[in-house]
Amino acid sequence: MASINPERLLADLRRLRTFGAQGAGVVRLALSPIDVESRHWLAARMNEAGLAAAIDGVGTVFGRSRSPGPALIIGSHSDTQPSGGWLDGAMGVIYGLEIARAFAESPGEHGLAIDVASWMDEEGTFSGYLGSRAFCGEAIEPAIATARNRDSMALGEALERAGFAGRPLARLEPGRHAAYLESHIEQGGRLETAGKRIGVVTSIVGIRDMRLTFTGQRNHAGTTPMAIRRDAGAALLAFATRLNEEFQALAGPETVWTIGRIELDPGSTSVVPGKAEMLLQFRDGEAACLDRLAERLRELVAQTDRKGPVRVQLADFDAPVQPVAMDEGLQAQIAEAAERHIPGGWMPMPSGAGHDAQIIAPYLPAAMLFVPSIGGLSHDFGEDTKEEDIVLGCQVAADAAAAILRAARK
């Protein structure tokens, strides 16, 4: 089996960390100048590793092996949340790079084709999973035409500024690509609590992102009696309380929901808010549960809108993502590799976070490997993983990759 180079792996991870570093964390929002700079660095590193690398028309960095197929795609994302950790996504990208290098250096694995990807905008700065959706041939033109980030910059404009607009898109090649493998930090505490070092992902949660807009009447906060106010902010808060109660009644054991952003217009203590907006996300591993929650949400919105005096509108904030199961055969290959290195030190587990693997899974057999997150922390500057777990995860992924490709050649 090919042996990965731990020092090289960690050095590249630390170098990628410098793009957007802020204290212990990283701010590298999709298509920001620092993200664009990091993508050019990634493409250069892939080319140095012998891959034919390019940045495509949405900003995905794709390194294509020069070996004939069947090929295994290994990747993740390198963009971050507004206050992100240094490993979320980035680790899986550098795993792919290191495994491609290790295979090229190993007599036993030389010639096995590893394609490496850093997908664009997994985190949804403009439009979630943009790169992997484009790769799979899904329609992304509406997102390019309409999506905007929090600063109201249009996605199309951001691509133009980056110099990516109009470039060819990296595309799934059915006759070449045999499977997709993504490695990631767990972003939770199950592995750490169980004393395990590798997670074999069984399924990935489905996600719904919604925008609720409350429209009332802006007015003077000192002269407008409470009885005649059309306070959009107060209506939002009352709705949020009721929503929490209703969702608790419908939730399954793995259901979670989050109100991630609230904005009041004009945002002054001396003005009754005339408009209020909140972004709501809910997740579950079962599509039926997500459908029940969505239906109840629509009913609550309709009831609140009819009752008044504030009007309420509901719209999708981003495209819904369906829950998906990971390929059982690929799971078995990862489990066998983990058992070889740490007997009994791994466990099967679902993913409560969304990943590009769930976009790709309907089109190509897909699997994921997790390593522990210290304290279960992620999407925060304090996110971290022990170096020995990072190295172990990469070696397990490399062993699984070799087994997957050998099976695909039979």
Coordinates of N, CA and C in Angstrom, one line a residue, residues 81-171:
Q81 N -16.8 29.4 6.4 CA -17.9 30.2 6.9 C -17.3 31.6 7.3
P82 N -18.1 32.6 7.6 CA -17.6 33.9 7.9 C -16.6 33.9 9.1
S83 N -16.8 33.0 10.0 CA -15.8 32.8 11.1 C -15.4 31.3 11.2
G84 N -14.7 30.9 10.2 CA -14.5 29.4 10.0 C -13.3 28.9 10.7
G85 N -13.2 27.5 10.7 CA -12.1 26.8 11.2 C -11.1 26.5 10.1
W86 N -9.9 26.0 10.4 CA -8.9 25.8 9.4 C -9.0 24.5 8.7
L87 N -9.8 23.6 9.2 CA -9.8 22.2 8.7 C -11.1 21.9 7.9
D88 N -12.2 22.6 8.2 CA -13.5 22.3 7.6 C -13.4 22.4 6.1
G89 N -13.4 21.3 5.4 CA -13.3 21.2 4.0 C -11.9 21.1 3.5
A90 N -11.1 22.0 4.0 CA -9.7 22.1 3.5 C -8.9 20.8 3.7
M91 N -9.2 20.1 4.8 CA -8.5 18.8 5.0 C -8.8 17.8 3.9
G92 N -10.0 17.7 3.5 CA -10.4 16.8 2.5 C -9.7 17.1 1.1
V93 N -9.6 18.4 0.8 CA -8.9 18.8 -0.4 C -7.4 18.4 -0.4
I94 N -6.8 18.7 0.7 CA -5.3 18.3 0.8 C -5.1 16.8 0.9
Y95 N -6.1 16.1 1.5 CA -6.0 14.6 1.5 C -5.9 14.2 0.0
G96 N -6.8 14.7 -0.8 CA -6.8 14.3 -2.2 C -5.4 14.5 -2.9
L97 N -4.9 15.7 -2.6 CA -3.6 16.1 -3.2 C -2.5 15.1 -2.7
E98 N -2.5 14.9 -1.4 CA -1.4 14.0 -0.9 C -1.6 12.6 -1.4
I99 N -2.8 12.1 -1.5 CA -3.0 10.7 -1.9 C -2.6 10.6 -3.4
A100 N -2.9 11.6 -4.2 CA -2.4 11.6 -5.6 C -0.9 11.5 -5.7
R101 N -0.2 12.3 -4.8 CA 1.3 12.3 -4.8 C 1.8 10.9 -4.3
A102 N 1.2 10.4 -3.2 CA 1.6 9.1 -2.7 C 1.5 8.0 -3.7
F103 N 0.4 8.0 -4.5 CA 0.2 7.0 -5.5 C 1.2 7.1 -6.6
A104 N 1.5 8.3 -7.0 CA 2.5 8.5 -8.0 C 3.9 8.0 -7.6
E105 N 4.2 8.0 -6.3 CA 5.5 7.6 -5.8 C 5.6 6.2 -5.4
S106 N 4.4 5.5 -5.4 CA 4.4 4.1 -5.0 C 4.4 3.1 -6.2
P107 N 5.3 2.2 -6.2 CA 5.3 1.2 -7.3 C 4.0 0.4 -7.4
G108 N 3.4 0.1 -6.2 CA 2.1 -0.7 -6.2 C 0.9 0.1 -6.7
E109 N 0.9 1.4 -6.5 CA -0.3 2.2 -6.8 C 0.0 3.2 -8.0
H110 N 1.2 3.2 -8.5 CA 1.6 4.1 -9.6 C 0.6 3.7 -10.8
G111 N 0.0 4.7 -11.4 CA -0.9 4.4 -12.5 C -2.4 4.4 -12.1
L112 N -2.7 4.3 -10.8 CA -4.1 4.4 -10.3 C -4.4 5.8 -10.4
A113 N -5.6 6.1 -11.0 CA -6.0 7.5 -11.3 C -6.7 8.2 -10.1
I114 N -6.2 9.2 -9.6 CA -6.8 10.0 -8.6 C -7.0 11.4 -9.1
D115 N -8.3 11.8 -9.3 CA -8.6 13.2 -9.6 C -9.0 14.0 -8.3
V116 N -8.5 15.2 -8.2 CA -8.7 16.0 -7.0 C -9.5 17.2 -7.2
A117 N -10.4 17.5 -6.3 CA -11.3 18.6 -6.5 C -11.4 19.5 -5.2
S118 N -11.4 20.8 -5.4 CA -11.8 21.8 -4.4 C -13.1 22.5 -4.9
W119 N -14.2 22.0 -4.5 CA -15.5 22.5 -5.1 C -15.7 23.9 -4.6
M120 N -16.5 24.7 -5.4 CA -16.8 26.1 -5.1 C -18.0 26.2 -4.2
D121 N -17.9 27.0 -3.2 CA -19.1 27.5 -2.4 C -19.9 26.4 -1.8
E122 N -19.3 25.5 -1.2 CA -20.0 24.5 -0.4 C -20.7 25.2 0.8
E123 N -20.1 26.3 1.3 CA -20.7 26.9 2.5 C -21.9 27.8 2.2
G124 N -22.1 28.1 0.9 CA -23.3 28.9 0.6 C -23.2 30.4 0.7
T125 N -22.0 30.9 0.5 CA -21.8 32.4 0.5 C -22.7 33.0 -0.6
F126 N -22.8 32.4 -1.7 CA -23.6 32.8 -2.8 C -24.7 31.8 -3.0
S127 N -24.3 30.5 -3.3 CA -25.3 29.5 -3.6 C -24.6 28.1 -3.2
G128 N -25.2 27.5 -2.2 CA -24.5 26.3 -1.7 C -24.3 25.2 -2.7
Y129 N -23.1 24.5 -2.6 CA -22.7 23.4 -3.4 C -22.6 23.8 -4.9
L130 N -22.3 25.0 -5.2 CA -22.3 25.5 -6.5 C -21.4 24.6 -7.4
G131 N -20.2 24.4 -6.9 CA -19.2 23.6 -7.7 C -19.6 22.2 -8.0
S132 N -20.0 21.5 -7.0 CA -20.4 20.1 -7.2 C -21.7 20.0 -8.0
R133 N -22.6 20.9 -7.9 CA -23.8 20.9 -8.7 C -23.5 21.1 -10.2
A134 N -22.6 22.1 -10.4 CA -22.1 22.3 -11.8 C -21.4 21.1 -12.4
F135 N -20.6 20.4 -11.6 CA -19.9 19.3 -12.0 C -20.8 18.1 -12.4
C136 N -21.9 18.0 -11.7 CA -22.9 16.9 -12.0 C -23.9 17.3 -13.1
G137 N -23.8 18.5 -13.7 CA -24.6 18.9 -14.8 C -25.9 19.5 -14.4
E138 N -26.1 19.9 -13.1 CA -27.3 20.5 -12.6 C -27.3 21.9 -13.1
A139 N -28.5 22.5 -13.3 CA -28.7 23.8 -13.8 C -28.2 24.9 -12.7
I140 N -27.2 25.6 -13.1 CA -26.6 26.6 -12.2 C -26.8 28.0 -12.7
E141 N -27.3 28.1 -14.0 CA -27.5 29.4 -14.6 C -28.4 30.3 -13.7
P142 N -29.5 29.8 -13.2 CA -30.4 30.7 -12.3 C -29.6 31.3 -11.1
A143 N -28.7 30.5 -10.5 CA -27.9 30.9 -9.4 C -26.9 32.0 -9.9
I144 N -26.3 31.8 -11.0 CA -25.3 32.8 -11.5 C -26.0 34.1 -11.8
A145 N -27.3 34.0 -12.3 CA -28.0 35.2 -12.6 C -28.6 36.0 -11.4
T146 N -28.9 35.3 -10.4 CA -29.6 35.9 -9.3 C -29.0 35.9 -7.9
A147 N -28.1 34.9 -7.6 CA -27.6 34.8 -6.3 C -26.7 35.9 -5.9
R148 N -26.7 36.3 -4.6 CA -25.9 37.4 -4.1 C -25.4 37.0 -2.7
N149 N -24.3 37.6 -2.3 CA -23.7 37.4 -1.0 C -24.3 38.4 0.0
R150 N -23.9 38.4 1.2 CA -24.4 39.3 2.2 C -24.1 40.7 1.9
D151 N -23.1 41.0 1.1 CA -22.8 42.4 0.7 C -23.5 42.8 -0.5
S152 N -24.5 41.9 -1.0 CA -25.3 42.2 -2.2 C -24.5 42.1 -3.5
M153 N -23.3 41.6 -3.4 CA -22.6 41.3 -4.7 C -23.2 40.2 -5.4
A154 N -23.4 40.3 -6.7 CA -24.0 39.3 -7.5 C -23.0 38.2 -7.8
L155 N -23.4 37.0 -7.9 CA -22.5 35.8 -8.2 C -21.8 36.0 -9.5
G156 N -22.6 36.4 -10.5 CA -22.0 36.7 -11.8 C -20.9 37.7 -11.8
E157 N -21.1 38.8 -11.1 CA -20.1 39.8 -11.0 C -18.9 39.3 -10.3
A158 N -19.1 38.5 -9.2 CA -17.9 37.9 -8.5 C -17.1 37.0 -9.4
L159 N -17.8 36.2 -10.2 CA -17.0 35.3 -11.1 C -16.3 36.2 -12.2
E160 N -16.9 37.2 -12.6 CA -16.2 38.1 -13.6 C -15.0 38.7 -12.9
R161 N -15.1 39.2 -11.7 CA -14.0 39.9 -11.0 C -12.8 38.9 -10.8
A162 N -13.2 37.6 -10.5 CA -12.2 36.6 -10.3 C -11.5 36.1 -11.6
G163 N -12.1 36.4 -12.7 CA -11.6 36.0 -14.0 C -12.0 34.6 -14.3
F164 N -13.0 34.1 -13.7 CA -13.4 32.7 -13.9 C -14.6 32.6 -14.9
A165 N -15.4 33.7 -15.0 CA -16.6 33.6 -15.9 C -16.2 33.2 -17.3
G166 N -17.0 32.4 -17.9 CA -16.8 31.9 -19.3 C -15.9 30.8 -19.4
R167 N -15.2 30.4 -18.4 CA -14.3 29.2 -18.5 C -15.1 27.9 -18.6
P168 N -14.6 26.9 -19.2 CA -15.3 25.6 -19.3 C -15.5 25.1 -17.8
L169 N -16.5 24.3 -17.7 CA -16.8 23.7 -16.4 C -16.2 22.3 -16.3
A170 N -15.7 22.0 -15.1 CA -15.2 20.6 -14.9 C -16.5 19.8 -14.8
R171 N -16.5 18.6 -15.5 CA -17.7 17.8 -15.6 C -17.4 16.3 -15.2

